[in-house]
Structures are given as C-alpha cells and as structure tokens.
Coordinates of C-alpha atoms and ligand atoms in Angstrom, one line a residue:
M1464 CA 63.4 71.4 88.3
D1465 CA 63.6 73.5 85.2
F1466 CA 66.9 75.2 84.4
D1467 CA 65.8 76.5 80.9
I1468 CA 66.3 80.2 80.2
P1469 CA 63.1 81.8 79.2
E1470 CA 63.1 82.9 75.6
E1471 CA 62.9 86.7 76.4
Y1472 CA 66.0 86.3 78.6
R1473 CA 67.8 84.5 75.9
I1474 CA 67.1 87.3 73.5
L1475 CA 68.1 90.0 76.0
R1476 CA 71.3 88.1 76.9
D1477 CA 72.2 87.7 73.2
S1478 CA 71.7 91.3 72.4
I1479 CA 73.9 92.4 75.3
R1480 CA 76.5 89.8 74.3
R1481 CA 76.5 91.2 70.7
F1482 CA 76.9 94.8 72.1
T1483 CA 79.8 93.7 74.3
D1484 CA 81.6 91.9 71.4
R1485 CA 81.0 94.6 68.8
E1486 CA 81.3 97.8 70.8
L1487 CA 83.0 97.2 74.1
I1488 CA 85.7 94.6 73.7
P1489 CA 87.3 96.4 70.7
I1490 CA 87.8 99.6 72.8
N1491 CA 89.2 97.8 75.9
E1492 CA 92.7 99.2 75.4
E1493 CA 91.5 102.8 74.9
V1494 CA 89.3 102.7 78.0
E1495 CA 92.2 101.3 80.1
Q1496 CA 94.5 104.0 78.9
T1497 CA 92.2 107.0 79.1
K1498 CA 90.5 105.7 82.2
K1499 CA 87.2 106.9 80.7
I1500 CA 84.2 105.3 79.0
P1501 CA 83.5 107.1 75.8
D1502 CA 80.4 109.3 75.9
G1503 CA 79.0 107.5 72.8
I1504 CA 79.0 104.2 74.7
I1505 CA 77.3 105.7 77.7
D1506 CA 74.6 107.1 75.4
Q1507 CA 74.1 103.7 73.8
M1508 CA 73.8 102.1 77.2
K1509 CA 71.1 104.7 78.1
E1510 CA 69.2 104.0 74.8
M1511 CA 69.3 100.3 75.7
G1512 CA 67.6 101.1 79.0
L1513 CA 70.5 99.7 81.0
F1514 CA 70.3 102.3 83.7
G1515 CA 66.8 101.2 84.6
I1516 CA 67.0 97.4 84.5
L1517 CA 65.4 96.9 88.0
T1518 CA 63.4 100.1 88.2
P1519 CA 59.6 99.4 87.9
E1520 CA 58.1 100.1 84.5
E1521 CA 55.7 102.7 86.0
Y1522 CA 58.7 104.8 86.9
G1523 CA 60.3 104.5 83.4
G1524 CA 62.5 101.4 84.1
M1525 CA 62.5 98.0 82.5
G1526 CA 61.0 96.3 85.6
M1527 CA 63.1 93.2 85.1
T1528 CA 64.1 90.5 87.5
V1529 CA 67.3 90.1 89.5
V1530 CA 68.1 87.1 87.2
A1531 CA 67.9 89.4 84.2
S1532 CA 70.0 92.0 85.8
C1533 CA 72.7 89.5 86.7
M1534 CA 72.7 88.2 83.1
I1535 CA 73.2 91.7 81.7
Q1536 CA 76.0 92.5 84.2
E1537 CA 77.7 89.2 83.4
E1538 CA 77.7 90.0 79.7
L1539 CA 79.0 93.6 80.2
S1540 CA 81.7 92.4 82.6
R1541 CA 83.2 90.2 79.8
A1542 CA 84.6 93.5 78.4
N1543 CA 85.4 95.4 81.5
I1544 CA 84.0 95.6 85.0
C1545 CA 83.8 99.3 84.6
Y1546 CA 80.5 99.0 82.6
P1547 CA 78.4 97.3 85.3
M1548 CA 80.2 99.5 87.9
F1549 CA 79.2 102.6 86.0
I1550 CA 75.5 101.6 86.1
S1551 CA 75.7 100.1 89.5
G1552 CA 74.3 103.1 91.4
N1553 CA 71.3 103.4 89.1
I1554 CA 70.5 99.7 88.9
G1555 CA 71.5 99.0 92.5
I1556 CA 72.7 100.5 95.7
G1557 CA 72.1 104.2 94.7
T1558 CA 68.5 103.6 93.6
M1559 CA 67.1 100.4 95.1
G1560 CA 66.6 102.1 98.5
I1561 CA 64.2 104.5 96.8
V1562 CA 62.5 101.7 94.8
H1563 CA 61.9 99.6 98.0
F1564 CA 61.5 102.2 100.7
G1565 CA 60.7 105.5 98.9
N1566 CA 57.3 107.2 99.1
D1567 CA 55.3 108.1 96.0
E1568 CA 56.7 111.6 95.7
Q1569 CA 60.3 110.4 96.1
K1570 CA 59.8 107.7 93.5
K1571 CA 58.2 110.1 91.0
K1572 CA 60.8 112.7 91.5
Y1573 CA 63.9 110.6 91.2
L1574 CA 63.3 107.2 89.6
P1575 CA 62.4 108.1 86.0
A1576 CA 65.5 110.3 85.7
M1577 CA 67.7 107.5 87.3
A1578 CA 66.2 104.9 85.0
S1579 CA 66.9 106.9 81.8
G1580 CA 70.5 107.7 83.0
E1581 CA 69.7 111.4 83.0
I1582 CA 70.9 111.5 86.6
Y1583 CA 73.4 109.2 88.4
S1584 CA 73.0 107.9 91.9
C1585 CA 75.3 106.4 94.5
F1586 CA 75.3 105.1 98.1
A1587 CA 77.2 106.5 101.0
L1588 CA 77.6 104.4 104.1
T1589 CA 81.4 103.8 104.8
E1590 CA 83.4 106.2 106.9
P1591 CA 87.0 106.4 108.1
N1592 CA 86.1 104.9 111.5
A1593 CA 83.2 102.6 110.3
G1594 CA 83.9 100.1 107.5
S1595 CA 83.0 96.5 108.3
D1596 CA 81.4 97.8 111.5
A1597 CA 78.8 99.8 109.7
A1598 CA 76.8 100.4 112.9
A1599 CA 79.7 102.5 114.1
I1600 CA 79.1 105.4 111.7
E1601 CA 79.5 108.9 113.2
T1602 CA 77.8 111.1 110.6
R1603 CA 74.9 112.7 112.4
A1604 CA 71.5 113.9 111.0
E1605 CA 69.7 116.2 113.4
R1606 CA 66.1 117.2 112.9
K1607 CA 65.7 121.0 112.9
G1608 CA 62.2 122.2 112.0
D1609 CA 61.5 121.1 108.4
T1610 CA 65.0 120.0 107.8
Y1611 CA 67.6 117.5 108.8
V1612 CA 71.1 118.9 109.3
I1613 CA 73.9 116.5 108.4
N1614 CA 77.4 116.6 109.6
G1615 CA 80.1 114.1 108.9
L1616 CA 82.5 112.4 106.5
K1617 CA 82.1 109.5 104.1
H1618 CA 84.8 107.8 102.1
Y1619 CA 85.4 105.3 99.3
I1620 CA 82.1 106.3 97.8
T1621 CA 82.0 104.9 94.2
R1622 CA 81.1 107.4 91.5
G1623 CA 80.5 110.2 94.1
N1624 CA 82.3 112.6 91.8
I1625 CA 79.7 112.2 89.0
S1626 CA 76.6 111.4 91.0
D1627 CA 73.6 113.8 91.2
V1628 CA 71.7 112.0 94.0
F1629 CA 73.2 110.3 97.0
T1630 CA 71.6 107.8 99.5
V1631 CA 73.4 108.8 102.7
V1632 CA 73.2 106.8 105.9
A1633 CA 73.5 108.8 109.1
V1634 CA 72.8 108.5 112.8
T1635 CA 69.6 110.1 114.1
D1636 CA 69.6 108.4 117.5
K1637 CA 73.1 107.4 118.8
A1638 CA 71.8 105.5 121.8
K1639 CA 70.0 103.0 119.6
R1640 CA 73.1 102.1 117.7
H1641 CA 72.1 100.3 114.4
K1642 CA 68.4 101.0 115.1
G1643 CA 69.2 104.7 115.4
M1644 CA 70.5 105.0 111.8
S1645 CA 68.4 106.6 109.0
A1646 CA 68.8 107.0 105.3
F1647 CA 68.5 110.3 103.4
I1648 CA 68.4 111.4 99.8
V1649 CA 70.9 114.2 99.3
E1650 CA 71.2 116.1 96.1
K1651 CA 74.5 117.3 94.6
G1652 CA 74.9 121.1 95.1
T1653 CA 73.1 121.2 98.5
P1654 CA 74.9 123.9 100.5
G1655 CA 77.2 122.3 103.1
F1656 CA 77.8 119.2 101.0
S1657 CA 81.0 118.7 98.9
I1658 CA 83.3 116.2 97.3
A1659 CA 86.6 116.6 99.2
K1660 CA 88.7 114.4 97.0
I1661 CA 89.0 111.6 94.6
Q1662 CA 90.6 108.5 96.1
H1663 CA 92.7 106.8 93.5
S1664 CA 92.8 103.0 93.8
M1665 CA 94.6 99.9 92.6
G1666 CA 92.1 99.1 90.0
T1667 CA 88.8 100.9 89.7
D1668 CA 90.0 104.3 88.4
I1669 CA 87.3 104.4 85.7
C1670 CA 84.6 104.5 88.4
Q1671 CA 86.3 106.4 91.1
Q1672 CA 85.9 106.5 94.8
C1673 CA 85.4 109.8 96.7
E1674 CA 85.4 111.4 100.0
L1675 CA 82.2 113.3 100.9
V1676 CA 82.0 116.0 103.5
F1677 CA 78.8 117.3 105.2
E1678 CA 79.1 120.5 107.1
D1679 CA 75.8 121.8 108.5
C1680 CA 74.2 120.4 105.3
A1681 CA 70.5 121.1 105.7
I1682 CA 68.2 118.9 103.6
P1683 CA 64.4 119.0 103.5
A1684 CA 62.8 116.6 106.1
E1685 CA 60.9 114.9 103.3
N1686 CA 64.2 113.5 102.0
L1687 CA 64.2 111.0 104.8
L1688 CA 64.0 107.5 103.1
G1689 CA 61.6 105.2 104.8
E1690 CA 61.3 106.0 108.5
E1691 CA 63.7 107.2 111.1
G1692 CA 65.7 104.2 112.4
Q1693 CA 65.3 102.2 109.1
G1694 CA 68.7 103.2 107.7
F1695 CA 70.6 100.0 108.7
A1696 CA 67.8 97.8 107.3
I1697 CA 67.8 99.8 104.0
A1698 CA 71.6 99.5 103.7
M1699 CA 71.6 95.8 104.4
G1700 CA 68.7 95.3 101.9
V1701 CA 70.4 97.1 99.0
L1702 CA 73.7 95.3 99.8
E1703 CA 72.0 91.9 99.5
E1704 CA 71.1 92.6 95.9
G1705 CA 74.5 94.3 95.4
R1706 CA 76.3 91.1 96.5
L1707 CA 74.6 89.1 93.8
S1708 CA 75.6 91.7 91.3
L1709 CA 79.2 91.2 92.3
G1710 CA 78.8 87.4 91.7
A1711 CA 77.5 88.2 88.2
R1712 CA 80.4 90.5 87.4
A1713 CA 82.9 87.9 88.7
I1714 CA 81.3 85.3 86.3
G1715 CA 81.6 87.6 83.3
I1716 CA 85.2 88.4 84.0
A1717 CA 86.0 84.7 84.6
R1718 CA 84.5 83.8 81.2
R1719 CA 86.7 86.4 79.4
L1720 CA 89.8 85.3 81.3
I1721 CA 89.2 81.7 80.4
E1722 CA 88.6 82.6 76.8
L1723 CA 91.9 84.6 76.7
S1724 CA 93.8 81.8 78.5
R1725 CA 92.5 79.1 76.2
E1726 CA 93.4 81.2 73.1
H1727 CA 96.9 81.9 74.5
A1728 CA 97.5 78.3 75.5
Q1729 CA 96.7 77.1 71.9
L1730 CA 99.0 79.7 70.3
R1731 CA 102.0 79.9 72.5
V1732 CA 104.7 77.4 71.6
Q1733 CA 107.5 76.3 74.0
F1734 CA 109.6 73.2 73.8
G1735 CA 108.2 72.6 70.2
K1736 CA 104.6 72.3 71.4
T1737 CA 101.7 74.6 72.2
I1738 CA 101.6 75.1 76.0
A1739 CA 98.0 73.7 75.8
E1740 CA 99.6 70.3 75.3
F1741 CA 101.2 70.4 78.8
Q1742 CA 99.1 68.8 81.4
A1743 CA 99.9 71.5 84.0
V1744 CA 98.3 74.1 81.8
Q1745 CA 95.3 71.9 80.9
W1746 CA 94.6 71.4 84.7
M1747 CA 94.7 75.1 85.3
L1748 CA 92.0 75.5 82.5
A1749 CA 90.0 72.6 84.0
D1750 CA 90.1 74.2 87.5
M1751 CA 89.1 77.6 86.1
A1752 CA 86.1 76.2 84.2
T1753 CA 85.0 74.1 87.1
E1754 CA 85.0 77.1 89.4
L1755 CA 83.1 79.1 86.8
Y1756 CA 80.4 76.4 86.7
A1757 CA 80.1 76.5 90.5
M1758 CA 79.9 80.3 90.4
K1759 CA 77.2 80.3 87.8
T1760 CA 75.0 77.6 89.4
M1761 CA 75.2 79.3 92.8
L1762 CA 74.5 82.8 91.6
Y1763 CA 71.5 82.1 89.4
D1764 CA 70.0 79.8 92.0
A1765 CA 70.3 82.7 94.6
A1766 CA 69.1 85.3 92.1
W1767 CA 66.1 83.2 91.1
R1768 CA 65.1 82.6 94.8
L1769 CA 65.4 86.4 95.4
D1770 CA 63.0 87.0 92.5
Q1771 CA 60.5 84.6 94.2
G1772 CA 60.6 86.9 97.2
N1773 CA 62.9 84.6 99.2
R1774 CA 65.4 87.0 100.7
N1775 CA 68.3 85.6 102.6
R1776 CA 71.4 87.5 103.6
A1777 CA 73.5 84.4 104.3
R1778 CA 72.8 83.0 100.8
A1779 CA 73.8 86.4 99.2
G1780 CA 76.9 86.3 101.4
M1781 CA 77.8 82.8 100.2
V1782 CA 77.5 84.0 96.5
K1783 CA 79.6 87.1 97.2
L1784 CA 82.2 85.1 99.2
F1785 CA 82.6 82.2 96.8
C1786 CA 82.4 84.2 93.5
T1787 CA 84.8 87.0 94.5
E1788 CA 87.4 84.5 96.0
A1789 CA 87.1 82.2 93.0
I1790 CA 87.6 85.1 90.5
G1791 CA 90.8 85.9 92.4
R1792 CA 92.1 82.3 91.9
I1793 CA 90.9 82.4 88.2
A1794 CA 92.7 85.7 87.5
D1795 CA 95.8 84.3 89.2
R1796 CA 95.8 81.3 86.9
A1797 CA 95.2 83.5 83.9
V1798 CA 98.3 85.5 84.7
Q1799 CA 100.3 82.2 85.1
I1800 CA 99.1 80.8 81.8
H1801 CA 100.1 84.0 80.0
G1802 CA 103.6 83.9 81.6
G1803 CA 105.4 87.2 81.4
M1804 CA 102.8 88.6 79.1
G1805 CA 100.2 88.2 81.9
Y1806 CA 102.3 90.5 84.1
M1807 CA 102.9 93.2 81.5
E1808 CA 100.7 96.3 81.1
E1809 CA 100.5 95.8 77.3
A1810 CA 98.3 92.7 77.7
P1811 CA 94.7 92.8 79.0
I1812 CA 95.3 90.4 82.0
E1813 CA 97.3 92.6 84.3
S1814 CA 94.6 95.2 84.8
V1815 CA 91.9 92.6 85.4
Y1816 CA 94.1 91.0 88.1
R1817 CA 94.2 94.3 89.9
E1818 CA 90.5 95.1 89.4
V1819 CA 89.3 91.8 90.8
R1820 CA 91.3 92.2 94.0
G1821 CA 88.9 94.9 95.3
M1822 CA 85.9 92.6 94.9
R1823 CA 86.8 90.7 98.1
I1824 CA 86.6 94.0 100.0
Y1825 CA 83.8 96.3 98.7
E1826 CA 80.2 95.6 99.6
G1827 CA 81.4 93.7 102.6
T1828 CA 84.8 91.9 103.0
S1829 CA 85.1 88.1 102.7
E1830 CA 85.5 87.9 106.5
I1831 CA 82.2 89.8 107.0
Q1832 CA 80.5 87.4 104.6
R1833 CA 81.8 84.5 106.7
L1834 CA 80.5 86.2 109.8
I1835 CA 77.0 86.5 108.3
I1836 CA 77.0 82.9 107.0
S1837 CA 78.4 81.3 110.2
R1838 CA 75.8 83.2 112.3
D1839 CA 73.1 81.8 110.1
V1840 CA 74.4 78.3 110.2
L1841 CA 74.7 78.4 114.0
K1842 CA 71.2 79.8 114.3
N1843 CA 69.3 78.0 111.5
G1844 CA 71.4 75.1 110.5
L1845 CA 71.4 74.6 106.7
K1846 CA 67.9 75.9 106.2
S1847 CA 69.1 78.6 103.8
L1848 CA 70.1 75.9 101.3
D1849 CA 66.8 74.0 101.3
Y1850 CA 64.3 74.1 98.5
D1851 CA 60.8 74.2 100.0
Ligands
FAD2977 C1 86.7 100.0 95.4 C2 85.8 100.3 96.6 C3 84.6 100.8 96.4 C4 83.7 101.1 97.5 N1 82.5 101.7 97.2 C5 81.8 102.0 98.3 C6 80.5 102.8 98.1 O1 80.1 103.1 97.0 N2 79.8 103.1 99.2 C7 80.2 102.8 100.5 O2 79.5 103.1 101.4 N3 81.4 102.1 100.7 C8 82.1 101.7 99.6 N4 83.3 101.1 99.8 C9 83.7 100.7 101.2 C10 83.7 99.2 101.5 O3 82.4 98.7 101.6 C11 84.6 99.0 102.7 O4 86.0 99.3 102.3 C12 84.5 97.6 103.3 O5 83.2 97.4 103.9 C13 85.6 97.3 104.4 O6 85.7 98.4 105.3 P1 87.1 99.0 105.6 O7 87.8 99.4 104.4 O8 86.9 100.1 106.6 O9 87.9 97.8 106.3 P2 87.9 97.3 107.8 O10 86.5 97.2 108.3 O11 88.9 98.2 108.5 O12 88.6 95.9 107.7 C14 90.0 95.6 107.7 C15 90.1 94.1 107.8 O13 89.6 93.7 109.0 C16 88.7 92.6 108.8 N5 87.6 92.6 109.8 C17 86.9 93.7 110.2 N6 86.0 93.3 111.1 C18 86.1 92.0 111.3 C19 85.5 90.9 112.0 N7 84.4 91.2 112.9 N8 85.9 89.7 111.9 C20 86.9 89.4 111.1 N9 87.5 90.2 110.3 C21 87.2 91.5 110.4 C22 88.1 92.9 107.4 O14 87.6 91.8 106.8 C23 89.4 93.4 106.7 O15 90.1 92.3 106.3 C24 84.2 100.8 98.8 C25 85.4 100.2 99.0 C26 86.3 100.0 97.9 C27 87.6 99.4 98.1

C-alpha cells in the first residue's frame, strides 16, 4: 500500500492552503458579519479554476480526481464552509448529473460556462412532503409535444437564488415510484419557474436555501437528462460524490477548530496555569485529533476507491455519517475549551458550531446513512470494506 500524495496534488494542496491562509482566513469576520463572500474572492476562485475541478478538460474544467476535489474542499473549509458550499453546485450536485448523464449537446451548452463560474448551478430534489423519502416527490413533468410541462414545489434548495441552471427531479410516471422519476435541466427565467422565497437557516446564510415554484413551466424536451425513469439513479449518483465532499469539508473545519483550540488552551491562564496544562483539556484535544485522523483516513480511502471506478453507496454513507457526526463532537469540544468565549458571537467558534449542525441533515440525514449502510451489511456482509 502506498499512501504518498502525488507531487502534483501536494503542489495543488499547498497553493490552496496559501490562498486560504492569505486571502480567506483574514476576512472571516467580515464574511460572517456581511453574510457575503466579496466579489474579488469569487473572481479569484474562478481564475484558479475552482468551479471546474471535476469537469472534464474537454469541457473547460480541470478534469481532476475526487481525491483532488476533496483536498481542495478540505483546505477551503479551514476558513469557512461557505467557500466549498459556494462552488458545490458547479463542482458537484448541480453539474455532475450533466457530466455523467448529459448528452453531447447538453455538455457543450452548459459545462464550459459552469466550469469557468460564468454560470452557477444547483440541484433540486427535496420537497415539503418528500425529504428522506425522496421517492415520494410530487413535482410532475408531463410530456406535451416537444416540451415537458413541470408543476410542483421544491424547498431547501441551496443557492437557488443565485443559480442559472437547475437540475430538477420530477415524476414522469407515478405508478413506477422511484423508477418513474426523471431529471431535467431548467434554466433561470423560464416562464412558470420562480424563486418563491429565501429560507433563512441556523447557519448557512451565506449560501442560502430557497423555495422553487413550477407552475405550468414548459421546458424543451431535449432538456431531459439521461432517459425517462433515470432521475432517481442520477440523484443517488450525484449524492454519492456529494457525501464525500461533506466528509472533506468536515475535515477542514476540524483542523481549524483544533488549531484554534490548541492556541487558546496555550494562552488562557486559570489557577495560575495555562488551561493546556490541565489533563481534562489535554484529553479533549487528544480526542479531537484522533477523530480527525479517523475522518481523514476514511475519506481519502473512499475517494481514492471512487476514482478507481469502485462506486459504493454504503461506503460514501459511512464517510458522511462518521465525518459529520465527528465534526459535531469536535465543534462541541472546541466550544468547551474556549469557555464563555466559545459561546459568544465575537469569537469564531460559535458560528462554526451552528454551521456544522446542518451537515448531519443535508445530503441525507445520519439516520438515512445508517439505513443505507445496514441494508448493505445485511445483504453483502462486510464486502464494502474489502480491498480486492
Ligand atoms: C442547509 C440545507 C441545505 C439543503 N440543500 C438542498 C439542496 O440543495 N437540494 C435538495 O434537493 N435538498 C436540499 N436540502 C434538503 C435535505 O436534503 C433534507 O432536509 C434532508 O434530506 C432531510 O429531509 P427532511 O428535511 O424532509 O427531513 P425528514 O425526512 O422529514 O426527516 C425528519 C427526521 O426523521 C428521520 N427519518 C426519516 N425517515 C427515516 C427512516 N426511514 N428511518 C429513520 N429515521 C428517519 C430523519 O433522519 C430526521 O431525523 C437541504 C437541507 C438543508 C438543511
């Protein structure tokens, strides 16, 4: 087994790390207060090619691996999860459906502009009556001549308010349940399609969630992604990669929280000693670092296997489950080590604590990951963990 990082990855990681340290961490307070990423930073991210990490080179992207994408997201998350979230549509769920299932025309039309960041994309599956039970969606797409007419409501759609292109999953054949779902490309401005409202949340207000409404929204039939009935498979495919991305983001956040907690513990004096000298604090740091190591090992193993073409929903579920639960525990200990300061808005810990809470919910709750994993264990034993 060879766990060395290839030289080109090391160079890439170091350049993103420098960008994060020099440009992003110093503006953390401003970004938290204004709830906005400065335009100049977004432009730099575009120049660095960060909106096209996974898009094939022939369509203007960097054509990189999932491992590289995870490394980049890990580094950006050290500053704030809003950065990987901001590019998440273009490097993940809003674009990968087109990369994997789009036809030539669709790829040529959308991918270059998505890879450069000229347009933004997002993914719309969840509805008020269909969250964990994605196969229960009610949004309908009815074929009428050369069009599909979409009617329905989506909610909690990240970056819907700024996106130009939406991958929308809708029912084309109700009787077939999940096999009667299809995915469509819907452009902003299509008559009958509107953003009803922004849904403010506990912690992701820089990349907001939105409610989308479709009222007799007619889109060209050629905007069907893949084939009729493939919508559920497309959704599950993009979510598999998305779940690894969440693992990478949790790792980046964990690193920052441990760095901050270590610094604080070595500076803060109580009872005539730094609190780092108390074993209770040392053990919290030890547990945080140990969980981080487990998160890293697990994520990069799963990402590497995915790059080898070895897809496995249960493995992606394990990464999502473990990393997002672990970051919750790590954030909790970071608050504890910072004492009152960890609870106050003026210090950087409080907002991170709120942000990471959502990670156990979006892209499939922890309970749904356990469902996926346990089904796999019952059916296949521990095959998902074997190296062939
Ligand atoms: C910040 C944020 C961003 C999001 N971004 C997007 C997006 O861009 N696109 C998109 O399509 N969706 C998005 N979502 C939606 C997200 O994927 C759903 O919220 C999530 O899948 C859970 O669905 P729900 O909220 O309806 O909860 P529910 O499904 O109602 O679940 C409620 C509770 O019941 C539990 N539960 C449900 N079924 C079972 C079961 N079978 N066994 C055990 N427990 C169960 C759940 O685990 C949970 O604890 C986002 C959500 C959030 C919070």
